[in-house]
PDB file of C-alpha atoms in Angstrom:
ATOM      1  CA  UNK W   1     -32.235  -6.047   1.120  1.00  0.00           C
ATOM      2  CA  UNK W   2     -29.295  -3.796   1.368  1.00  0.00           C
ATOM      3  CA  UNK W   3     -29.994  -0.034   2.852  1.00  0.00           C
ATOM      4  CA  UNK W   4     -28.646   1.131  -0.573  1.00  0.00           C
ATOM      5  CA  UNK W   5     -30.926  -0.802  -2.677  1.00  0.00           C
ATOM      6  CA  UNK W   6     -33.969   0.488  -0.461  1.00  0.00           C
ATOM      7  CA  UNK W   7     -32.412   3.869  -0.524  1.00  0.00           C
ATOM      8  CA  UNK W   8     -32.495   3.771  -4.500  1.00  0.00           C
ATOM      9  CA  UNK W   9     -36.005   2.316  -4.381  1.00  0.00           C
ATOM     10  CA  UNK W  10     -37.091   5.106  -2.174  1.00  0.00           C
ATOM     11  CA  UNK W  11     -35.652   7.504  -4.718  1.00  0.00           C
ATOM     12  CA  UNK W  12     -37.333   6.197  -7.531  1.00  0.00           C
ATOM     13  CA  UNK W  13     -40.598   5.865  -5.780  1.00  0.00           C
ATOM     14  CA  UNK W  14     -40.015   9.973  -4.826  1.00  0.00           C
ATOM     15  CA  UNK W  15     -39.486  11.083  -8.092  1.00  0.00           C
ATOM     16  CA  UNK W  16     -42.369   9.188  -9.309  1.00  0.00           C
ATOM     17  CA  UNK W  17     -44.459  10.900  -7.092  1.00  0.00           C
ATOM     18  CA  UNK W  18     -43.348  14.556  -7.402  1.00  0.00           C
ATOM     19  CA  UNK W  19     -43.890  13.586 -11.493  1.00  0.00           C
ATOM     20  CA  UNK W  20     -47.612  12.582 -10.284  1.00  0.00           C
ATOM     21  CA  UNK W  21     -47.937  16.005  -8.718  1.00  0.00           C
ATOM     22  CA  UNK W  22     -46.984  17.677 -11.679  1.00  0.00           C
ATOM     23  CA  UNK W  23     -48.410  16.043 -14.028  1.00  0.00           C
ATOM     24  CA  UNK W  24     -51.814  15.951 -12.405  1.00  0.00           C
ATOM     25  CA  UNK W  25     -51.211  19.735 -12.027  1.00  0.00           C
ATOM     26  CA  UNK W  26     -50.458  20.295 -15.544  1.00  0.00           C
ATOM     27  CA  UNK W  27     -53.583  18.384 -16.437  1.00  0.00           C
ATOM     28  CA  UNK W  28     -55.923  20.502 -14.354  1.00  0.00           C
ATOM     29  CA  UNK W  29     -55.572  23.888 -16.463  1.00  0.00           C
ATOM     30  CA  UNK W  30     -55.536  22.316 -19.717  1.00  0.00           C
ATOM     31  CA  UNK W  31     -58.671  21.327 -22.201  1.00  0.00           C
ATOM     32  CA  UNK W  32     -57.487  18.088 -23.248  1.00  0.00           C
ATOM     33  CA  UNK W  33     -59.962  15.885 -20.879  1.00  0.00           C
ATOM     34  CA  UNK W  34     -62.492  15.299 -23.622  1.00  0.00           C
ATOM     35  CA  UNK W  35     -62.668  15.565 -27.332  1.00  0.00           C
ATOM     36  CA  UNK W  36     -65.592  14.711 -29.512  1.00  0.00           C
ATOM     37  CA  UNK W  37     -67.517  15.848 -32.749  1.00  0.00           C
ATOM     38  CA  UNK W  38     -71.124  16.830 -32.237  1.00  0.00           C
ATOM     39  CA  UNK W  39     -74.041  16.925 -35.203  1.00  0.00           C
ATOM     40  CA  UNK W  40     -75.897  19.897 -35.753  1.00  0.00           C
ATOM     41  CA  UNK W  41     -79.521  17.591 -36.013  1.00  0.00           C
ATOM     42  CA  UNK W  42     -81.793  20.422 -37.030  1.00  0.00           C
ATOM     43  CA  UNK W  43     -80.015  21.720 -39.611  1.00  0.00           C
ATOM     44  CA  UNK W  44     -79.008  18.125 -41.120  1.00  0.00           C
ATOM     45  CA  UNK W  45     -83.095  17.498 -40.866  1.00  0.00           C
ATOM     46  CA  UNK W  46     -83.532  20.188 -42.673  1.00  0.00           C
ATOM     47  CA  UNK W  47     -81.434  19.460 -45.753  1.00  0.00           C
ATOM     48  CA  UNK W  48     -82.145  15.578 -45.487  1.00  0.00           C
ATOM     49  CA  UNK W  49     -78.033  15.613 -45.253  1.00  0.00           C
ATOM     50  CA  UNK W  50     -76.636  12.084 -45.708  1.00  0.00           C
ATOM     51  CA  UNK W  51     -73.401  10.814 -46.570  1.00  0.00           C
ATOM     52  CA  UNK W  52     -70.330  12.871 -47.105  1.00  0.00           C
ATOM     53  CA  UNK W  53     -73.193  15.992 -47.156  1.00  0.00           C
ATOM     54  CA  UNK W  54     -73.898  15.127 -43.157  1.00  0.00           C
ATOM     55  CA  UNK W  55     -69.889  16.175 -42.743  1.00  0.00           C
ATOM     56  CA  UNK W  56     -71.344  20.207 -43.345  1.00  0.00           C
ATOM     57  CA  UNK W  57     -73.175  19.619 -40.390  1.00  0.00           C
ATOM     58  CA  UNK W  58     -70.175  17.954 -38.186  1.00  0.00           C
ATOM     59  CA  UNK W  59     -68.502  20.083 -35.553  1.00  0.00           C
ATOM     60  CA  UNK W  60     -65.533  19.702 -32.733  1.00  0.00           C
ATOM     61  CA  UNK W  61     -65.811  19.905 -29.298  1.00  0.00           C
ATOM     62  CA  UNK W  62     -63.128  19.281 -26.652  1.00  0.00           C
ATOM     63  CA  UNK W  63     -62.472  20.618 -22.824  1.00  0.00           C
ATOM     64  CA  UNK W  64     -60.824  20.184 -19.829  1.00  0.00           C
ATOM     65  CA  UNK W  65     -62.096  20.828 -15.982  1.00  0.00           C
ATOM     66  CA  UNK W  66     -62.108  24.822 -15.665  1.00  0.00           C
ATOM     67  CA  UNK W  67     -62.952  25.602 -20.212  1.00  0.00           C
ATOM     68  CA  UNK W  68     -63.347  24.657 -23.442  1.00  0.00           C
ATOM     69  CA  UNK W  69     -64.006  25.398 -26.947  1.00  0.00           C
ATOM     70  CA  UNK W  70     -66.465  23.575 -29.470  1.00  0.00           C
ATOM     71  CA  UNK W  71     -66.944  24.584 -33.843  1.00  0.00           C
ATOM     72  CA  UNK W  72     -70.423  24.905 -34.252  1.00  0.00           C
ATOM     73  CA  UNK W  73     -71.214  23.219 -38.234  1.00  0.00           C
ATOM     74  CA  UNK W  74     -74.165  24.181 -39.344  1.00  0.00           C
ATOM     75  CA  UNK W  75     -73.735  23.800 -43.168  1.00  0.00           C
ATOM     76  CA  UNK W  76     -72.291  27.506 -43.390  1.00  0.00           C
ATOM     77  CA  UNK W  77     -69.130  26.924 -42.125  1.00  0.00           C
ATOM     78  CA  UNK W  78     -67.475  26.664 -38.643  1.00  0.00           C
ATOM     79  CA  UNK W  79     -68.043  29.012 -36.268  1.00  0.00           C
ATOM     80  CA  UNK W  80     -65.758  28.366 -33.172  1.00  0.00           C
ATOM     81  CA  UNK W  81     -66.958  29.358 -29.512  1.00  0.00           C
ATOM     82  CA  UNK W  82     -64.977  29.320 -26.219  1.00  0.00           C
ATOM     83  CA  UNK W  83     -66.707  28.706 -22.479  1.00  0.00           C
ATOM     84  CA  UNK W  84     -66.007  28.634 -19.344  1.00  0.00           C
ATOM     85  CA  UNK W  85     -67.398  26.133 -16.876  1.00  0.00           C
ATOM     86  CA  UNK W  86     -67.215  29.247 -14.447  1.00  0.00           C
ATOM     87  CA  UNK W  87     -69.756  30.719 -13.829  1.00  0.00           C
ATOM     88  CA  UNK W  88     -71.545  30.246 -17.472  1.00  0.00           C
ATOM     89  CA  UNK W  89     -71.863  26.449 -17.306  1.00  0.00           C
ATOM     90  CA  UNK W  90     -72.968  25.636 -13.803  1.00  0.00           C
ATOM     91  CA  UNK W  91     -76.340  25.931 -14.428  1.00  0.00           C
ATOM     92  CA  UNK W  92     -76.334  22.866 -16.819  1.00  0.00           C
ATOM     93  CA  UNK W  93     -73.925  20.449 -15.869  1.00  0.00           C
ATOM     94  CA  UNK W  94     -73.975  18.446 -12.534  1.00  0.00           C
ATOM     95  CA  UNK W  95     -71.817  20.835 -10.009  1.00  0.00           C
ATOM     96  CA  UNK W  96     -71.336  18.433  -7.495  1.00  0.00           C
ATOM     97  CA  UNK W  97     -69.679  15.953  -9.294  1.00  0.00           C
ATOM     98  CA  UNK W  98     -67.527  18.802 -11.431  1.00  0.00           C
ATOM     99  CA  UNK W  99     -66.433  20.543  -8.307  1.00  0.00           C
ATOM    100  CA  UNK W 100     -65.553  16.938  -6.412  1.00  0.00           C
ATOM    101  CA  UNK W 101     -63.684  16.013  -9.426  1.00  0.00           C
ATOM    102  CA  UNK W 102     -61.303  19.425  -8.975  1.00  0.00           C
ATOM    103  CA  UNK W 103     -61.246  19.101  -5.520  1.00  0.00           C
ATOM    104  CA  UNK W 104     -59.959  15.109  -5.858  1.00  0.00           C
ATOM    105  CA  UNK W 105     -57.191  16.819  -8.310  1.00  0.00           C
ATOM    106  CA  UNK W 106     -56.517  19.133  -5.725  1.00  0.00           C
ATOM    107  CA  UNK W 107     -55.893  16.591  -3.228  1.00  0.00           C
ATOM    108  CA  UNK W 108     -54.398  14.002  -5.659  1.00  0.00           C
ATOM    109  CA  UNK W 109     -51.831  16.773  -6.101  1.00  0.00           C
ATOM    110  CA  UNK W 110     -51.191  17.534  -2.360  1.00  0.00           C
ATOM    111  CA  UNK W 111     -50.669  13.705  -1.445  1.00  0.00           C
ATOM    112  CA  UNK W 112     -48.525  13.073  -4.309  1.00  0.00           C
ATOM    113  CA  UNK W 113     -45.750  15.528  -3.058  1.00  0.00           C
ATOM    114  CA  UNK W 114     -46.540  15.032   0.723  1.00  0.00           C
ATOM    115  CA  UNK W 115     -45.487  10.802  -0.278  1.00  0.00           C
ATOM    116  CA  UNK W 116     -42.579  12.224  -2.500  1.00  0.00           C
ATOM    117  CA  UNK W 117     -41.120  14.064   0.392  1.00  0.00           C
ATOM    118  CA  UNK W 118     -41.806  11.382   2.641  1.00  0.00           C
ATOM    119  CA  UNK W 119     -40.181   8.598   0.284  1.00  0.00           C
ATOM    120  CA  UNK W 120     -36.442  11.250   0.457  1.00  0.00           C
ATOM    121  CA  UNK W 121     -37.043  11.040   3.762  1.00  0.00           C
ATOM    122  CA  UNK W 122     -36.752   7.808   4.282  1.00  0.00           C
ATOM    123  CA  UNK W 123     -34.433   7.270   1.233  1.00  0.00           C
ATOM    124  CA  UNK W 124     -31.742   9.858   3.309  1.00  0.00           C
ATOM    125  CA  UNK W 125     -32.930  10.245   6.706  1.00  0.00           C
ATOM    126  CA  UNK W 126     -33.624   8.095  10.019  1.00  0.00           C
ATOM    127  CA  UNK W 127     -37.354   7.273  10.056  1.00  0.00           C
ATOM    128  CA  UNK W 128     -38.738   7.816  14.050  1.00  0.00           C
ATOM    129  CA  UNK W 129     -42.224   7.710  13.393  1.00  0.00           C
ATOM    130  CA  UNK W 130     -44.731   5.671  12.279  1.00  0.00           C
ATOM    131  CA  UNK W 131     -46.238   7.977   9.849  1.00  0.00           C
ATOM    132  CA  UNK W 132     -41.959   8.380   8.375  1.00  0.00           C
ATOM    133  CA  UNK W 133     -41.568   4.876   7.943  1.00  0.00           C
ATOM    134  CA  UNK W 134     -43.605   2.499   5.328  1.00  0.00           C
ATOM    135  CA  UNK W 135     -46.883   2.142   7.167  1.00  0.00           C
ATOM    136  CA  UNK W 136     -47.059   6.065   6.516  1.00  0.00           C
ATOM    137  CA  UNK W 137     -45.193   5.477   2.913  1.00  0.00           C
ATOM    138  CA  UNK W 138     -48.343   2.903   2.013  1.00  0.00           C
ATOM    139  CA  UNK W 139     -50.879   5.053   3.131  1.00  0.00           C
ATOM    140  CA  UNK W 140     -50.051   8.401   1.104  1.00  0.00           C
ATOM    141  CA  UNK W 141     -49.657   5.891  -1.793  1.00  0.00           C
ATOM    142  CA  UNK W 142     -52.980   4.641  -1.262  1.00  0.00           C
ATOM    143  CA  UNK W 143     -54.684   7.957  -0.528  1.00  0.00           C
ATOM    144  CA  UNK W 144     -53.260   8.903  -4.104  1.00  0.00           C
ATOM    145  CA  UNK W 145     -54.079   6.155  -5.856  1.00  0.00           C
ATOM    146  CA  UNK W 146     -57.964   6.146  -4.455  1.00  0.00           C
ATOM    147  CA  UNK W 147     -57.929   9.900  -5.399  1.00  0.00           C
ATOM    148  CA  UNK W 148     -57.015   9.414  -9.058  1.00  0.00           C
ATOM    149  CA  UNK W 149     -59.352   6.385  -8.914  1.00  0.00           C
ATOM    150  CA  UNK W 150     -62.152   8.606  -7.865  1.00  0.00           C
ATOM    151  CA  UNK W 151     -61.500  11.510 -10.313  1.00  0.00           C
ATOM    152  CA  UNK W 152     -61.725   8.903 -13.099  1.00  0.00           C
ATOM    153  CA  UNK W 153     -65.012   7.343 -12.092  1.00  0.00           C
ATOM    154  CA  UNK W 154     -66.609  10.833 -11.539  1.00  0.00           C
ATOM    155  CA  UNK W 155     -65.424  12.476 -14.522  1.00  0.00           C
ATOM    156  CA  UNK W 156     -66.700   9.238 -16.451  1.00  0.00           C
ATOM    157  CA  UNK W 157     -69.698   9.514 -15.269  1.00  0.00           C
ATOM    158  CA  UNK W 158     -69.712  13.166 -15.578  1.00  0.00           C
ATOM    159  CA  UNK W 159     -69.425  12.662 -19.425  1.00  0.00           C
ATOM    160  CA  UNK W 160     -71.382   9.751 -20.091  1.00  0.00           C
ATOM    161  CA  UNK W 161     -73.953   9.408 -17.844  1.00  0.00           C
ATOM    162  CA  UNK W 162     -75.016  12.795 -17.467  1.00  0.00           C
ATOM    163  CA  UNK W 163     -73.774  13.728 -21.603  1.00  0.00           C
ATOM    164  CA  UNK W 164     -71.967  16.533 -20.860  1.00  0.00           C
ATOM    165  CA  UNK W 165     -70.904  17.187 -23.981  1.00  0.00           C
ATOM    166  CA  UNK W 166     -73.960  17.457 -25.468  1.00  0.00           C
ATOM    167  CA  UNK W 167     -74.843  20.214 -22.763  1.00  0.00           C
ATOM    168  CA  UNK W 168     -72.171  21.955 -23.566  1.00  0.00           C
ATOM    169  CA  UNK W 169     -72.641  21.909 -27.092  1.00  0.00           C
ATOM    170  CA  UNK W 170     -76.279  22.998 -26.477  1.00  0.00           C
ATOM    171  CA  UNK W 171     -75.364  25.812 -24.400  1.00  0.00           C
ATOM    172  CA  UNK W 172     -77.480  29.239 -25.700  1.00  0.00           C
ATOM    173  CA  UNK W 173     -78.504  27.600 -28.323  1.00  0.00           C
ATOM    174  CA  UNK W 174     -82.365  28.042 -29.053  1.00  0.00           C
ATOM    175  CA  UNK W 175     -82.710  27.017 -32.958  1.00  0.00           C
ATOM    176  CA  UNK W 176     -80.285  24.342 -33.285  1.00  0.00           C
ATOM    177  CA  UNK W 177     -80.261  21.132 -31.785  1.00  0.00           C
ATOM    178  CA  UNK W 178     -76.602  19.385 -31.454  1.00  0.00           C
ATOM    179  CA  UNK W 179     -76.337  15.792 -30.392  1.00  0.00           C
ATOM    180  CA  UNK W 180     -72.942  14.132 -29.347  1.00  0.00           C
ATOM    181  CA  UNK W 181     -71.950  12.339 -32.326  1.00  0.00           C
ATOM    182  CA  UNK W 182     -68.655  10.756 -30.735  1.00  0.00           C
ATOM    183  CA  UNK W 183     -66.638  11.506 -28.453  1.00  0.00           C
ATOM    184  CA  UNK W 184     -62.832  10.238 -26.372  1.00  0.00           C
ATOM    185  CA  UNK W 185     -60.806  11.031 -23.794  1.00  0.00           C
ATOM    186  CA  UNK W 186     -58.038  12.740 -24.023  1.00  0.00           C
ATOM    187  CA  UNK W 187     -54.274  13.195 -22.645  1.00  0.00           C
ATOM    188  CA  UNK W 188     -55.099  14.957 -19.354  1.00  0.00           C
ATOM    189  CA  UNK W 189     -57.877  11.970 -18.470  1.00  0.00           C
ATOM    190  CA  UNK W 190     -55.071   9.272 -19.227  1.00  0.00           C
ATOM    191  CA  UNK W 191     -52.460  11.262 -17.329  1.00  0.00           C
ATOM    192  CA  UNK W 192     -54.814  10.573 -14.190  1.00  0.00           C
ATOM    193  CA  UNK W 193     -54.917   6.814 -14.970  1.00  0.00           C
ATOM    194  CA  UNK W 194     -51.620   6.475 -15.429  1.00  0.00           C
ATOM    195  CA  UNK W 195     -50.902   8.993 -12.037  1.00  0.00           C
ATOM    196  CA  UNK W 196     -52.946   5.764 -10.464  1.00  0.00           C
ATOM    197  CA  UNK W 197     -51.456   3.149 -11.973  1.00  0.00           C
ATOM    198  CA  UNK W 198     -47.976   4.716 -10.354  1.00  0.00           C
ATOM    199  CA  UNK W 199     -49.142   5.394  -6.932  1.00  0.00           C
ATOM    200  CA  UNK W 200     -50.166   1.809  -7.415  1.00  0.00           C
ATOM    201  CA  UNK W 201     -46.249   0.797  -8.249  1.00  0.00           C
ATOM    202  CA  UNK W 202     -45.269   2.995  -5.728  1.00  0.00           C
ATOM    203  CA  UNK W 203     -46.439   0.205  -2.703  1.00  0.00           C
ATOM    204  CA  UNK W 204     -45.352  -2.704  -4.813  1.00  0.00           C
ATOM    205  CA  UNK W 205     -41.765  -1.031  -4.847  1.00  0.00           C
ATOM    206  CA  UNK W 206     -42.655  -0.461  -0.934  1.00  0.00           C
ATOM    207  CA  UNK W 207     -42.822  -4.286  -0.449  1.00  0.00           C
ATOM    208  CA  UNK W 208     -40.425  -5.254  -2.940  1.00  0.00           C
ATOM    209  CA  UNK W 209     -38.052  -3.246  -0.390  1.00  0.00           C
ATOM    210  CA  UNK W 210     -38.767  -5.364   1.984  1.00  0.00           C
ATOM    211  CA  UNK W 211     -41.421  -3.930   4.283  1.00  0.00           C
ATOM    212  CA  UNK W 212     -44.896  -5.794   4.563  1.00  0.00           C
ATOM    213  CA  UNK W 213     -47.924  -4.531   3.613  1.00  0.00           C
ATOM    214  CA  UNK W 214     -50.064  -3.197   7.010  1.00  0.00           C
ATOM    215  CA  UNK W 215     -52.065  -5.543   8.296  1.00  0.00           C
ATOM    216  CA  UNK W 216     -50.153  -8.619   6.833  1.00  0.00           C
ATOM    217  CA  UNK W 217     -48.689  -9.929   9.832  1.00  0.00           C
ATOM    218  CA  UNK W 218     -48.865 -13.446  10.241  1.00  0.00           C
ATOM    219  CA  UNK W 219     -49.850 -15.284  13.605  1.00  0.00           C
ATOM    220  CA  UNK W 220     -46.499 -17.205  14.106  1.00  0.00           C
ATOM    221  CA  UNK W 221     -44.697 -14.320  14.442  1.00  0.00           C
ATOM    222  CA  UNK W 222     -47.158 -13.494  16.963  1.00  0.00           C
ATOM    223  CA  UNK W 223     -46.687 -16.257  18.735  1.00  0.00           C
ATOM    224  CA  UNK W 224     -42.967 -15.757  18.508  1.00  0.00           C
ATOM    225  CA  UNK W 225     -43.091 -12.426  20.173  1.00  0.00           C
ATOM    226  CA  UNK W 226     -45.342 -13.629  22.746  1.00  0.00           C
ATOM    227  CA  UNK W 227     -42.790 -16.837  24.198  1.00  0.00           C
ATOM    228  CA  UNK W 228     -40.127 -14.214  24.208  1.00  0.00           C
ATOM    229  CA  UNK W 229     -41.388 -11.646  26.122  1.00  0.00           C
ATOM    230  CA  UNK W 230     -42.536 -14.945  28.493  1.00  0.00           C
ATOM    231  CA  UNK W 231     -39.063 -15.161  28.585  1.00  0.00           C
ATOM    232  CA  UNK W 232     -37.962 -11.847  30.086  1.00  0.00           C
TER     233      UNK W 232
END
């Protein structure tokens, strides 16, 4: 392929990845990783609410990694409530996994503009190293794509194995009972996945320059190498 062609592919795959970084940045402080409506149980038991009554009892819920707000609907009208993961929350949710999915972001973030630099480099510069040239281009890609991979898994399970909305919505609550009663993801979750999917892009635009994946070589040109330097 032609050194401008790569040179425009390199480009491309640069500004991808400095959008990663800020996009992933972007989605860190916001409150748009969940959204759901949870049912106030105790007070719809009480009433025997059904049908377009059980709607009284309905409230909103939706946050991000750091806070969040949630309605509370307990047939006299919403009552809305911020919180912050930090410090309030950490005694109910699973810490580990909410502080690994931060720190993933965190790193996500810091490989994402380490391979944007790297891909200018190599789209203007001389590569000399290993680490400048596309072995070192596939592995930030990779290390970025595993990170958002991770972040998505974790923060999936965060929510529905472990239900944290629900123990967010029952959060100082000792009359009422709330119970999640649904629940999505929301744009900062899908900015991750799609953060992935371009890291992902990012080595197939790698190879489509012309470079080979690590680890790909094949055993003839082995074998080449080898009767030539038998040859000198």
């Amino acid at each position: 392929m032609p050194a401008q062609q790569k040179k425009l592919i390199f480009c491309i795959a640069g500004v991808l990845s400095f959008a990663c970084a800020l996009g992933t940045a972007a989605a860190i402080g916001t409150q748009l990783w969940v959204r759901g409506t949870i049912l106030c149980t105790t007070g719809a038991l009480l009433v025997n609410a059904t049908g377009p009554e059980l709607h009284k009892f309905i409230g909103e819920i939706q946050y991000g990694l750091f806070s969040g707000q949630r309605v509370r609907q307990c047939g006299l009208g919403g009552r809305p409530f911020q919180f912050s993961f930090f410090p309030d929350l950490l005694k109910i949710i699973p810490a580990s996994i909410h502080v690994s999915v931060i720190l993933f972001c965190t790193v996500l973030i810091v490989f994402a503009l380490v391979g944007a630099g790297f891909f200018m480099f190599n789209a203007f510069g001389s590569p000399y190293e290993t680490l400048h040239g596309p072995v070192g281009l596939y592995l930030w890609s990779f290390i970025a794509c595993s990170c958002g991979c991770l972040i998505m898994i974790l923060f999936s399970s965060e929510v529905k194995i472990h239900h944290l909305s629900e123990k967010i919505a029952n959060f100082k609550e000792g009359t009422f009972t709330f119970k999640t009663h649904s629940e999505q993801f929301a744009n900062s979750f899908w900015t991750i996945l799609v953060c992935s999917l371009v890291h992902f892009l990012n080595a197939l635009l790698i190879r489509f320059a012309g470079f080979e994946f690590p680890f790909s070589k094949s055993k003839d040109s082995g074998t080449t190498t080898g009767a030539v330097d038998l040859m000198y």
